[in-house]
Amino acid sequence: MNLPMSWLNDYMDIDVTPKEYSDRMTMSGSKVEGFENMGENVQNVVAGKVLTCEDHPDSDHLHVCTVDAGTGEILQIVCGAPNVKAGIIVPTALVGATLPDGKIKKGKLRGVESCGMLCSHDELGITEDMLGFTPEYGILILPDDTPVGKDIKDIFGMNETVVEFEITSNRPDCFSIIGLARETAATFDKKFTVPEVKFSENGENISDTISVEVLDKDKCQRYCARMVKNVKIGPSPSWMQERLRACGVRPINNIVDITNYVLLEYGQPMHAFDLRDLADNKIIVRRAENGEVIKTLDEQDRTLTNDDLVIADGKRAVAIAGVMGGFNSEVKDDTTTVIFESATFDGSSVRLTAQRVGLRTEASSRYEKGLDYNNTVPAVERACQLVEELGCGENVGGMIDVMGNVTDMKTLPFRPDKINTFLGTDISTEQMVKYFDALEIKTDLNNMTVTPPSFRPDLEGEADIAEEVARFYGYDKIPVTLLSGEATCGKKTDRQAAQDSIMEILTAHGMYEIYTYTFTSPSVFDKLNVPDVSPLRNAVKISNPLGEDTSIMRTTTIASMLDILSRNYNYRNPSAKLFEIGKVFIPSDDKKLPDEPYKITMGMYGNNADFFDIKGICEELFAGLNVQNVKYTAVNDNPTFHPGRCAKIMAGGKTLGIIGEIHPAVCRKYGLETSVYVGELDFENIFLNIKTDIKFKELPKYPAVTRDIAMLVDKTVPVADIEEIVKKASGKLLESISLFDVYEGEQIPEGKKSVAYNAVYRASDRSLTGDEVQKVFDKAVKNLEHQLGAQLR
């Protein structure tokens, strides 16, 4: 929001520098982005009349001009503009003048002395919006009645200092000159008054000419209309144009400029309809019909839905409510009667409509923040006052005012002691009331309540009231206090600490961490050979994806890992060992949002990597996390993995994950012409199996007894089954059992393998006898023979 300081002075006397003003307004909560003196870079440039214009004797495009710049002497200026001619009035930069691109000096062009410069609008830093028209190529030609010698900054209103505010969305009242003036008055403790609006009306009544009907009173809280007849369309006066330009609004004509002026001054969007274009002399505020098309002022056709609100006449829509007027009812050069609309529409409805039709206007940007329905009448009356001041029409008597469904501002408790406790201050009740009076917040000291004005929808609770006190008392005056209560010590959660441990362990084993996108393509399931009936294919779909490759949320991280491994392989990296801790997204039947469990993904190839490398890393990981009783079970029905080199990992009755060699067919789809090993572990199940109650165990006092056992078993028997049988048969006496030999050869029957174990027996309270050990050993051997058909060697 741009605030011209001269406009601010209409409401109060402010006599501080722009820097001081900006600093104090920022400290009171109205952040200033910066300020600018519009004509600061243009000095000593005046209106000059070209008396004569002759061709340069030594150039085919330069002209030698004599110019009267009101200095008392005739200047000779060499100019190369194609549109220069005798008799025109143009901006003339005198010797020593300052322009945005530098200073003007006396010089010679092709041997002819030049004492100044005739300027174009670009050279003066004047935009087409400031001009209000598109100038011809060359120098800027001023109107014939422009006084010679008049400073160019006075002609274009460039002696203005403009302060730019960054207004937050919760303060719609500050999107207006009056709103910022109110904040200024409270900040500088100045008297703030809005000039009284007065205007005359003729003896007619608007209701005799036109009717207004509001069919949707939830989306239209208030609709006011006034009529102006005998309209004379023409340019608005220079003072109005200068203020509009200073605020970044291009002047158009007096009627449209009045609506824009009121928009800036009161923060209330307005629209002017040409009465002759309103069929049946009716205004109907209704919902659009599905598929209804309206051509807006930018001459674009907009297709509407039943959720959009329109202003219609007796036959068709003539405006999109709160967004933009219709091309079919705009004010034209021959318009004689206009209807001023000043209304309040539901902010969320306007925002959705503006998004749907692809329009964001000054009106919609204000409506979507929530406007004050009590501001509609003062705004339309101000428009009528300006019509009378500009002499561009005759105000018809009466006003149509239709109220919709509105709610009054709620009363809030006023507890000065609590505010002081909350802020850590000692501000008197009288001082607080003074702040509230300046902000037009009503105070009832009998009931100790306050009632915010209707233009302050952001004041919803006691904390908001306390903030108003704080920002005008001065944040810099609030004393620094120590926090009360018990001190707390920040630390990571147990899950965060577990993730850190996992990263440290995997990094210690030479693996590099990666991060991949959680968006993926539905085609990855085919590349991974995932069956059509697999629950992995039930993925969360993105409603507005950037493309097919990022149209769903991933349900497995294996595809992401293979993408990175493939990229490294095709970059000719001889080996890679990578890991990632990332989320997958699993749709939930009983929740709107999906479950987002973490997965630990490992991947490797090269350097003679094999299944036992990735299994060994998992074993070290579980050992480092103190996850006990981990079991590996062969898996041969997962189509993503090699059927003979894949294992499921279990502990505590939960599946910790799966590891193995990727199926060669899958590798080929990813362009991997080597063996690739991947593991996908479930972080949550691992976390639940972490043993945190680690207890000290004394060193053994008694000696151990060892036994070796070698046996023949079928090649299909997992060694884990052998170990499990021995452990169950030996009970607490078995301290450890370790495999030290697996042999298949000429001496071993077909389909058999020889496995050898070393078993260590120990008791914590005595020395074991040979008979005790032999008893449990024999039991183990018997169970192996019975359950697995093992044969001792």
mmCIF file with all atom_site columns, N, CA and C in Angstrom, residues 86-113:
data_model
loop_
_atom_site.group_PDB
_atom_site.id
_atom_site.type_symbol
_atom_site.label_atom_id
_atom_site.label_alt_id
_atom_site.label_comp_id
_atom_site.label_asym_id
_atom_site.label_entity_id
_atom_site.label_seq_id
_atom_site.pdbx_PDB_ins_code
_atom_site.Cartn_x
_atom_site.Cartn_y
_atom_site.Cartn_z
_atom_site.occupancy
_atom_site.B_iso_or_equiv
_atom_site.pdbx_formal_charge
_atom_site.auth_seq_id
_atom_site.auth_comp_id
_atom_site.auth_asym_id
_atom_site.auth_atom_id
_atom_site.pdbx_PDB_model_num
ATOM 1  N N  . ALA A 1 86  ? 8.773  23.265 -34.395 1.00 0.00 ? 86  ALA A N  1
ATOM 2  C CA . ALA A 1 86  ? 8.527  24.573 -33.812 1.00 0.00 ? 86  ALA A CA 1
ATOM 3  C C  . ALA A 1 86  ? 7.101  24.663 -33.284 1.00 0.00 ? 86  ALA A C  1
ATOM 4  N N  . GLY A 1 87  ? 6.939  25.339 -32.142 1.00 0.00 ? 87  GLY A N  1
ATOM 5  C CA . GLY A 1 87  ? 5.625  25.594 -31.585 1.00 0.00 ? 87  GLY A CA 1
ATOM 6  C C  . GLY A 1 87  ? 5.184  24.655 -30.498 1.00 0.00 ? 87  GLY A C  1
ATOM 7  N N  . ILE A 1 88  ? 5.895  23.549 -30.281 1.00 0.00 ? 88  ILE A N  1
ATOM 8  C CA . ILE A 1 88  ? 5.488  22.595 -29.246 1.00 0.00 ? 88  ILE A CA 1
ATOM 9  C C  . ILE A 1 88  ? 6.128  22.950 -27.913 1.00 0.00 ? 88  ILE A C  1
ATOM 10 N N  . ILE A 1 89  ? 5.502  22.474 -26.851 1.00 0.00 ? 89  ILE A N  1
ATOM 11 C CA . ILE A 1 89  ? 6.035  22.661 -25.494 1.00 0.00 ? 89  ILE A CA 1
ATOM 12 C C  . ILE A 1 89  ? 6.531  21.317 -25.000 1.00 0.00 ? 89  ILE A C  1
ATOM 13 N N  . VAL A 1 90  ? 7.779  21.292 -24.550 1.00 0.00 ? 90  VAL A N  1
ATOM 14 C CA . VAL A 1 90  ? 8.423  20.026 -24.193 1.00 0.00 ? 90  VAL A CA 1
ATOM 15 C C  . VAL A 1 90  ? 9.199  20.176 -22.889 1.00 0.00 ? 90  VAL A C  1
ATOM 16 N N  . PRO A 1 91  ? 9.451  19.046 -22.161 1.00 0.00 ? 91  PRO A N  1
ATOM 17 C CA . PRO A 1 91  ? 10.324 19.110 -20.984 1.00 0.00 ? 91  PRO A CA 1
ATOM 18 C C  . PRO A 1 91  ? 11.736 19.486 -21.400 1.00 0.00 ? 91  PRO A C  1
ATOM 19 N N  . THR A 1 92  ? 12.287 20.516 -20.761 1.00 0.00 ? 92  THR A N  1
ATOM 20 C CA . THR A 1 92  ? 13.595 21.044 -21.127 1.00 0.00 ? 92  THR A CA 1
ATOM 21 C C  . THR A 1 92  ? 14.522 20.972 -19.923 1.00 0.00 ? 92  THR A C  1
ATOM 22 N N  . ALA A 1 93  ? 15.584 20.180 -20.053 1.00 0.00 ? 93  ALA A N  1
ATOM 23 C CA . ALA A 1 93  ? 16.585 20.073 -18.992 1.00 0.00 ? 93  ALA A CA 1
ATOM 24 C C  . ALA A 1 93  ? 17.620 21.153 -19.207 1.00 0.00 ? 93  ALA A C  1
ATOM 25 N N  . LEU A 1 94  ? 17.726 22.091 -18.270 1.00 0.00 ? 94  LEU A N  1
ATOM 26 C CA . LEU A 1 94  ? 18.673 23.178 -18.383 1.00 0.00 ? 94  LEU A CA 1
ATOM 27 C C  . LEU A 1 94  ? 20.080 22.699 -18.059 1.00 0.00 ? 94  LEU A C  1
ATOM 28 N N  . VAL A 1 95  ? 21.056 23.503 -18.356 1.00 0.00 ? 95  VAL A N  1
ATOM 29 C CA . VAL A 1 95  ? 22.444 23.165 -18.036 1.00 0.00 ? 95  VAL A CA 1
ATOM 30 C C  . VAL A 1 95  ? 22.565 23.037 -16.515 1.00 0.00 ? 95  VAL A C  1
ATOM 31 N N  . GLY A 1 96  ? 23.132 21.912 -16.055 1.00 0.00 ? 96  GLY A N  1
ATOM 32 C CA . GLY A 1 96  ? 23.230 21.623 -14.629 1.00 0.00 ? 96  GLY A CA 1
ATOM 33 C C  . GLY A 1 96  ? 22.071 20.811 -14.092 1.00 0.00 ? 96  GLY A C  1
ATOM 34 N N  . ALA A 1 97  ? 21.098 20.508 -14.959 1.00 0.00 ? 97  ALA A N  1
ATOM 35 C CA . ALA A 1 97  ? 19.941 19.719 -14.524 1.00 0.00 ? 97  ALA A CA 1
ATOM 36 C C  . ALA A 1 97  ? 20.363 18.290 -14.170 1.00 0.00 ? 97  ALA A C  1
ATOM 37 N N  . THR A 1 98  ? 19.580 17.678 -13.287 1.00 0.00 ? 98  THR A N  1
ATOM 38 C CA . THR A 1 98  ? 19.814 16.285 -12.885 1.00 0.00 ? 98  THR A CA 1
ATOM 39 C C  . THR A 1 98  ? 18.693 15.415 -13.431 1.00 0.00 ? 98  THR A C  1
ATOM 40 N N  . LEU A 1 99  ? 19.086 14.344 -14.112 1.00 0.00 ? 99  LEU A N  1
ATOM 41 C CA . LEU A 1 99  ? 18.148 13.336 -14.615 1.00 0.00 ? 99  LEU A CA 1
ATOM 42 C C  . LEU A 1 99  ? 18.504 11.987 -14.003 1.00 0.00 ? 99  LEU A C  1
ATOM 43 N N  . PRO A 1 100 ? 17.595 11.005 -14.069 1.00 0.00 ? 100 PRO A N  1
ATOM 44 C CA . PRO A 1 100 ? 17.925 9.680  -13.518 1.00 0.00 ? 100 PRO A CA 1
ATOM 45 C C  . PRO A 1 100 ? 19.207 9.089  -14.073 1.00 0.00 ? 100 PRO A C  1
ATOM 46 N N  . ASP A 1 101 ? 19.572 9.464  -15.310 1.00 0.00 ? 101 ASP A N  1
ATOM 47 C CA . ASP A 1 101 ? 20.779 8.890  -15.919 1.00 0.00 ? 101 ASP A CA 1
ATOM 48 C C  . ASP A 1 101 ? 21.999 9.788  -15.803 1.00 0.00 ? 101 ASP A C  1
ATOM 49 N N  . GLY A 1 102 ? 21.897 10.917 -15.124 1.00 0.00 ? 102 GLY A N  1
ATOM 50 C CA . GLY A 1 102 ? 23.074 11.770 -14.959 1.00 0.00 ? 102 GLY A CA 1
ATOM 51 C C  . GLY A 1 102 ? 22.745 13.242 -15.051 1.00 0.00 ? 102 GLY A C  1
ATOM 52 N N  . LYS A 1 103 ? 23.800 14.080 -15.147 1.00 0.00 ? 103 LYS A N  1
ATOM 53 C CA . LYS A 1 103 ? 23.645 15.530 -15.196 1.00 0.00 ? 103 LYS A CA 1
ATOM 54 C C  . LYS A 1 103 ? 23.815 16.044 -16.618 1.00 0.00 ? 103 LYS A C  1
ATOM 55 N N  . ILE A 1 104 ? 23.201 17.206 -16.866 1.00 0.00 ? 104 ILE A N  1
ATOM 56 C CA . ILE A 1 104 ? 23.256 17.835 -18.193 1.00 0.00 ? 104 ILE A CA 1
ATOM 57 C C  . ILE A 1 104 ? 24.328 18.935 -18.178 1.00 0.00 ? 104 ILE A C  1
ATOM 58 N N  . LYS A 1 105 ? 25.205 18.848 -19.152 1.00 0.00 ? 105 LYS A N  1
ATOM 59 C CA . LYS A 1 105 ? 26.275 19.844 -19.284 1.00 0.00 ? 105 LYS A CA 1
ATOM 60 C C  . LYS A 1 105 ? 26.170 20.522 -20.640 1.00 0.00 ? 105 LYS A C  1
ATOM 61 N N  . LYS A 1 106 ? 26.765 21.742 -20.705 1.00 0.00 ? 106 LYS A N  1
ATOM 62 C CA . LYS A 1 106 ? 26.849 22.440 -21.993 1.00 0.00 ? 106 LYS A CA 1
ATOM 63 C C  . LYS A 1 106 ? 27.869 21.717 -22.859 1.00 0.00 ? 106 LYS A C  1
ATOM 64 N N  . GLY A 1 107 ? 27.562 21.539 -24.118 1.00 0.00 ? 107 GLY A N  1
ATOM 65 C CA . GLY A 1 107 ? 28.473 20.816 -24.996 1.00 0.00 ? 107 GLY A CA 1
ATOM 66 C C  . GLY A 1 107 ? 28.234 21.148 -26.440 1.00 0.00 ? 107 GLY A C  1
ATOM 67 N N  . LYS A 1 108 ? 28.942 20.438 -27.320 1.00 0.00 ? 108 LYS A N  1
ATOM 68 C CA . LYS A 1 108 ? 28.792 20.622 -28.760 1.00 0.00 ? 108 LYS A CA 1
ATOM 69 C C  . LYS A 1 108 ? 28.455 19.293 -29.400 1.00 0.00 ? 108 LYS A C  1
ATOM 70 N N  . LEU A 1 109 ? 27.504 19.320 -30.317 1.00 0.00 ? 109 LEU A N  1
ATOM 71 C CA . LEU A 1 109 ? 27.127 18.137 -31.088 1.00 0.00 ? 109 LEU A CA 1
ATOM 72 C C  . LEU A 1 109 ? 27.388 18.438 -32.556 1.00 0.00 ? 109 LEU A C  1
ATOM 73 N N  . ARG A 1 110 ? 28.387 17.746 -33.138 1.00 0.00 ? 110 ARG A N  1
ATOM 74 C CA . ARG A 1 110 ? 28.779 17.952 -34.533 1.00 0.00 ? 110 ARG A CA 1
ATOM 75 C C  . ARG A 1 110 ? 29.131 19.424 -34.780 1.00 0.00 ? 110 ARG A C  1
ATOM 76 N N  . GLY A 1 111 ? 29.799 20.011 -33.773 1.00 0.00 ? 111 GLY A N  1
ATOM 77 C CA . GLY A 1 111 ? 30.279 21.371 -33.935 1.00 0.00 ? 111 GLY A CA 1
ATOM 78 C C  . GLY A 1 111 ? 29.299 22.453 -33.573 1.00 0.00 ? 111 GLY A C  1
ATOM 79 N N  . VAL A 1 112 ? 28.064 22.138 -33.183 1.00 0.00 ? 112 VAL A N  1
ATOM 80 C CA . VAL A 1 112 ? 27.050 23.126 -32.819 1.00 0.00 ? 112 VAL A CA 1
ATOM 81 C C  . VAL A 1 112 ? 26.823 23.072 -31.320 1.00 0.00 ? 112 VAL A C  1
ATOM 82 N N  . GLU A 1 113 ? 26.869 24.223 -30.685 1.00 0.00 ? 113 GLU A N  1
ATOM 83 C CA . GLU A 1 113 ? 26.716 24.299 -29.232 1.00 0.00 ? 113 GLU A CA 1
ATOM 84 C C  . GLU A 1 113 ? 25.288 23.944 -28.823 1.00 0.00 ? 113 GLU A C  1
#
